[in-house]
Amino acid sequence: MPKLMPVNHVKSMFSRALKESIRAKAVVPVASTAAIRTKKYIFYKTQLMI
């Protein structure tokens, strides 16, 4: 039989995974909005040049 992990270790692992997923969820929209903004800015600049 596999040795059972201590409960507090499992809890800390779970909380860490939860924190990382929340951080990832927070990072993704910010990065996507920044990318969209940059694309719009570059598009606007190139339109002005032409």
PDB file of N, CA and C in Angstrom:
ATOM      1  N   MET A   1       0.831  -1.219   0.000  1.00  0.00           N
ATOM      2  CA  MET A   1       0.000   0.000   0.000  1.00  0.00           C
ATOM      3  C   MET A   1       0.863   1.265   0.000  1.00  0.00           C
ATOM      4  N   PRO A   2       0.452   2.297  -0.746  1.00  0.00           N
ATOM      5  CA  PRO A   2       1.237   3.529  -0.747  1.00  0.00           C
ATOM      6  C   PRO A   2       1.116   4.260   0.585  1.00  0.00           C
ATOM      7  N   LYS A   3       2.205   4.867   0.986  1.00  0.00           N
ATOM      8  CA  LYS A   3       2.208   5.613   2.244  1.00  0.00           C
ATOM      9  C   LYS A   3       1.363   6.877   2.080  1.00  0.00           C
ATOM     10  N   LEU A   4       0.473   7.124   3.026  1.00  0.00           N
ATOM     11  CA  LEU A   4      -0.400   8.304   2.935  1.00  0.00           C
ATOM     12  C   LEU A   4       0.372   9.563   3.315  1.00  0.00           C
ATOM     13  N   MET A   5       0.134  10.624   2.559  1.00  0.00           N
ATOM     14  CA  MET A   5       0.777  11.901   2.862  1.00  0.00           C
ATOM     15  C   MET A   5       0.139  12.516   4.094  1.00  0.00           C
ATOM     16  N   PRO A   6       0.915  13.251   4.886  1.00  0.00           N
ATOM     17  CA  PRO A   6       0.314  13.960   6.009  1.00  0.00           C
ATOM     18  C   PRO A   6      -0.717  14.984   5.531  1.00  0.00           C
ATOM     19  N   VAL A   7      -1.751  15.161   6.319  1.00  0.00           N
ATOM     20  CA  VAL A   7      -2.881  16.005   5.912  1.00  0.00           C
ATOM     21  C   VAL A   7      -2.437  17.446   5.689  1.00  0.00           C
ATOM     22  N   ASN A   8      -1.590  17.973   6.566  1.00  0.00           N
ATOM     23  CA  ASN A   8      -1.176  19.372   6.426  1.00  0.00           C
ATOM     24  C   ASN A   8      -0.353  19.576   5.157  1.00  0.00           C
ATOM     25  N   HIS A   9       0.419  18.554   4.765  1.00  0.00           N
ATOM     26  CA  HIS A   9       1.189  18.647   3.521  1.00  0.00           C
ATOM     27  C   HIS A   9       0.243  18.728   2.318  1.00  0.00           C
ATOM     28  N   VAL A  10      -0.794  17.882   2.332  1.00  0.00           N
ATOM     29  CA  VAL A  10      -1.792  17.898   1.246  1.00  0.00           C
ATOM     30  C   VAL A  10      -2.482  19.255   1.192  1.00  0.00           C
ATOM     31  N   LYS A  11      -2.835  19.789   2.368  1.00  0.00           N
ATOM     32  CA  LYS A  11      -3.505  21.089   2.430  1.00  0.00           C
ATOM     33  C   LYS A  11      -2.620  22.191   1.880  1.00  0.00           C
ATOM     34  N   SER A  12      -1.328  22.168   2.240  1.00  0.00           N
ATOM     35  CA  SER A  12      -0.418  23.208   1.751  1.00  0.00           C
ATOM     36  C   SER A  12      -0.236  23.104   0.235  1.00  0.00           C
ATOM     37  N   MET A  13      -0.139  21.865  -0.267  1.00  0.00           N
ATOM     38  CA  MET A  13      -0.037  21.658  -1.717  1.00  0.00           C
ATOM     39  C   MET A  13      -1.269  22.203  -2.427  1.00  0.00           C
ATOM     40  N   PHE A  14      -2.448  21.910  -1.862  1.00  0.00           N
ATOM     41  CA  PHE A  14      -3.707  22.346  -2.469  1.00  0.00           C
ATOM     42  C   PHE A  14      -3.802  23.872  -2.471  1.00  0.00           C
ATOM     43  N   SER A  15      -3.443  24.490  -1.342  1.00  0.00           N
ATOM     44  CA  SER A  15      -3.526  25.956  -1.257  1.00  0.00           C
ATOM     45  C   SER A  15      -2.533  26.606  -2.218  1.00  0.00           C
ATOM     46  N   ARG A  16      -1.358  25.990  -2.377  1.00  0.00           N
ATOM     47  CA  ARG A  16      -0.363  26.536  -3.306  1.00  0.00           C
ATOM     48  C   ARG A  16      -0.873  26.439  -4.741  1.00  0.00           C
ATOM     49  N   ALA A  17      -1.455  25.296  -5.075  1.00  0.00           N
ATOM     50  CA  ALA A  17      -2.005  25.116  -6.421  1.00  0.00           C
ATOM     51  C   ALA A  17      -3.130  26.115  -6.673  1.00  0.00           C
ATOM     52  N   LEU A  18      -3.957  26.340  -5.662  1.00  0.00           N
ATOM     53  CA  LEU A  18      -5.068  27.283  -5.776  1.00  0.00           C
ATOM     54  C   LEU A  18      -4.545  28.700  -5.997  1.00  0.00           C
ATOM     55  N   LYS A  19      -3.539  29.073  -5.213  1.00  0.00           N
ATOM     56  CA  LYS A  19      -2.946  30.413  -5.353  1.00  0.00           C
ATOM     57  C   LYS A  19      -2.352  30.593  -6.743  1.00  0.00           C
ATOM     58  N   GLU A  20      -1.642  29.557  -7.230  1.00  0.00           N
ATOM     59  CA  GLU A  20      -1.017  29.660  -8.552  1.00  0.00           C
ATOM     60  C   GLU A  20      -2.056  29.753  -9.654  1.00  0.00           C
ATOM     61  N   SER A  21      -3.155  29.005  -9.512  1.00  0.00           N
ATOM     62  CA  SER A  21      -4.209  29.070 -10.528  1.00  0.00           C
ATOM     63  C   SER A  21      -4.867  30.447 -10.521  1.00  0.00           C
ATOM     64  N   ILE A  22      -5.066  31.017  -9.322  1.00  0.00           N
ATOM     65  CA  ILE A  22      -5.647  32.362  -9.228  1.00  0.00           C
ATOM     66  C   ILE A  22      -4.701  33.368  -9.878  1.00  0.00           C
ATOM     67  N   ARG A  23      -3.407  33.211  -9.613  1.00  0.00           N
ATOM     68  CA  ARG A  23      -2.419  34.124 -10.191  1.00  0.00           C
ATOM     69  C   ARG A  23      -2.420  33.999 -11.708  1.00  0.00           C
ATOM     70  N   ALA A  24      -2.489  32.755 -12.205  1.00  0.00           N
ATOM     71  CA  ALA A  24      -2.521  32.533 -13.653  1.00  0.00           C
ATOM     72  C   ALA A  24      -3.770  33.167 -14.263  1.00  0.00           C
ATOM     73  N   LYS A  25      -4.914  32.991 -13.583  1.00  0.00           N
ATOM     74  CA  LYS A  25      -6.164  33.581 -14.071  1.00  0.00           C
ATOM     75  C   LYS A  25      -6.074  35.102 -14.089  1.00  0.00           C
ATOM     76  N   ALA A  26      -5.346  35.668 -13.122  1.00  0.00           N
ATOM     77  CA  ALA A  26      -5.194  37.128 -13.064  1.00  0.00           C
ATOM     78  C   ALA A  26      -4.239  37.598 -14.159  1.00  0.00           C
ATOM     79  N   VAL A  27      -3.202  36.799 -14.440  1.00  0.00           N
ATOM     80  CA  VAL A  27      -2.185  37.208 -15.419  1.00  0.00           C
ATOM     81  C   VAL A  27      -2.718  37.143 -16.845  1.00  0.00           C
ATOM     82  N   VAL A  28      -3.472  36.091 -17.164  1.00  0.00           N
ATOM     83  CA  VAL A  28      -3.916  35.876 -18.549  1.00  0.00           C
ATOM     84  C   VAL A  28      -4.723  37.054 -19.114  1.00  0.00           C
ATOM     85  N   PRO A  29      -5.788  37.531 -18.437  1.00  0.00           N
ATOM     86  CA  PRO A  29      -6.532  38.663 -19.017  1.00  0.00           C
ATOM     87  C   PRO A  29      -5.692  39.924 -19.155  1.00  0.00           C
ATOM     88  N   VAL A  30      -4.823  40.182 -18.187  1.00  0.00           N
ATOM     89  CA  VAL A  30      -3.965  41.373 -18.254  1.00  0.00           C
ATOM     90  C   VAL A  30      -3.045  41.286 -19.466  1.00  0.00           C
ATOM     91  N   ALA A  31      -2.441  40.108 -19.656  1.00  0.00           N
ATOM     92  CA  ALA A  31      -1.529  39.916 -20.787  1.00  0.00           C
ATOM     93  C   ALA A  31      -2.278  40.052 -22.111  1.00  0.00           C
ATOM     94  N   SER A  32      -3.483  39.482 -22.191  1.00  0.00           N
ATOM     95  CA  SER A  32      -4.244  39.535 -23.441  1.00  0.00           C
ATOM     96  C   SER A  32      -4.677  40.969 -23.755  1.00  0.00           C
ATOM     97  N   THR A  33      -5.114  41.716 -22.738  1.00  0.00           N
ATOM     98  CA  THR A  33      -5.506  43.111 -22.984  1.00  0.00           C
ATOM     99  C   THR A  33      -4.298  43.933 -23.403  1.00  0.00           C
ATOM    100  N   ALA A  34      -3.145  43.667 -22.787  1.00  0.00           N
ATOM    101  CA  ALA A  34      -1.927  44.389 -23.158  1.00  0.00           C
ATOM    102  C   ALA A  34      -1.544  44.077 -24.605  1.00  0.00           C
ATOM    103  N   ALA A  35      -1.682  42.803 -24.994  1.00  0.00           N
ATOM    104  CA  ALA A  35      -1.352  42.403 -26.366  1.00  0.00           C
ATOM    105  C   ALA A  35      -2.299  43.079 -27.358  1.00  0.00           C
ATOM    106  N   ILE A  36      -3.587  43.120 -27.027  1.00  0.00           N
ATOM    107  CA  ILE A  36      -4.572  43.761 -27.908  1.00  0.00           C
ATOM    108  C   ILE A  36      -4.261  45.248 -28.046  1.00  0.00           C
ATOM    109  N   ARG A  37      -3.932  45.873 -26.919  1.00  0.00           N
ATOM    110  CA  ARG A  37      -3.620  47.295 -26.926  1.00  0.00           C
ATOM    111  C   ARG A  37      -2.391  47.575 -27.787  1.00  0.00           C
ATOM    112  N   THR A  38      -1.370  46.718 -27.633  1.00  0.00           N
ATOM    113  CA  THR A  38      -0.140  46.885 -28.415  1.00  0.00           C
ATOM    114  C   THR A  38      -0.426  46.719 -29.901  1.00  0.00           C
ATOM    115  N   LYS A  39      -1.229  45.702 -30.248  1.00  0.00           N
ATOM    116  CA  LYS A  39      -1.589  45.481 -31.658  1.00  0.00           C
ATOM    117  C   LYS A  39      -2.327  46.687 -32.228  1.00  0.00           C
ATOM    118  N   LYS A  40      -3.275  47.208 -31.469  1.00  0.00           N
ATOM    119  CA  LYS A  40      -4.033  48.372 -31.924  1.00  0.00           C
ATOM    120  C   LYS A  40      -3.110  49.565 -32.124  1.00  0.00           C
ATOM    121  N   TYR A  41      -2.174  49.758 -31.189  1.00  0.00           N
ATOM    122  CA  TYR A  41      -1.231  50.864 -31.257  1.00  0.00           C
ATOM    123  C   TYR A  41      -0.347  50.744 -32.489  1.00  0.00           C
ATOM    124  N   ILE A  42       0.191  49.534 -32.724  1.00  0.00           N
ATOM    125  CA  ILE A  42       1.050  49.299 -33.900  1.00  0.00           C
ATOM    126  C   ILE A  42       0.246  49.515 -35.173  1.00  0.00           C
ATOM    127  N   PHE A  43      -0.984  49.009 -35.205  1.00  0.00           N
ATOM    128  CA  PHE A  43      -1.841  49.169 -36.374  1.00  0.00           C
ATOM    129  C   PHE A  43      -2.098  50.652 -36.650  1.00  0.00           C
ATOM    130  N   TYR A  44      -2.390  51.397 -35.595  1.00  0.00           N
ATOM    131  CA  TYR A  44      -2.651  52.830 -35.708  1.00  0.00           C
ATOM    132  C   TYR A  44      -1.417  53.552 -36.245  1.00  0.00           C
ATOM    133  N   LYS A  45      -0.240  53.215 -35.723  1.00  0.00           N
ATOM    134  CA  LYS A  45       1.008  53.843 -36.165  1.00  0.00           C
ATOM    135  C   LYS A  45       1.290  53.532 -37.635  1.00  0.00           C
ATOM    136  N   THR A  46       1.097  52.290 -38.034  1.00  0.00           N
ATOM    137  CA  THR A  46       1.363  51.922 -39.429  1.00  0.00           C
ATOM    138  C   THR A  46       0.362  52.612 -40.355  1.00  0.00           C
ATOM    139  N   GLN A  47      -0.877  52.771 -39.915  1.00  0.00           N
ATOM    140  CA  GLN A  47      -1.876  53.470 -40.724  1.00  0.00           C
ATOM    141  C   GLN A  47      -1.469  54.925 -40.932  1.00  0.00           C
ATOM    142  N   LEU A  48      -0.905  55.538 -39.904  1.00  0.00           N
ATOM    143  CA  LEU A  48      -0.462  56.931 -40.013  1.00  0.00           C
ATOM    144  C   LEU A  48       0.695  57.050 -41.003  1.00  0.00           C
ATOM    145  N   MET A  49       1.583  56.058 -40.998  1.00  0.00           N
ATOM    146  CA  MET A  49       2.747  56.094 -41.896  1.00  0.00           C
ATOM    147  C   MET A  49       2.311  55.983 -43.352  1.00  0.00           C
ATOM    148  N   ILE A  50       1.315  55.162 -43.618  1.00  0.00           N
ATOM    149  CA  ILE A  50       0.833  54.945 -44.990  1.00  0.00           C
ATOM    150  C   ILE A  50      -0.039  56.106 -45.407  1.00  0.00           C
TER     151      ILE A  50
END
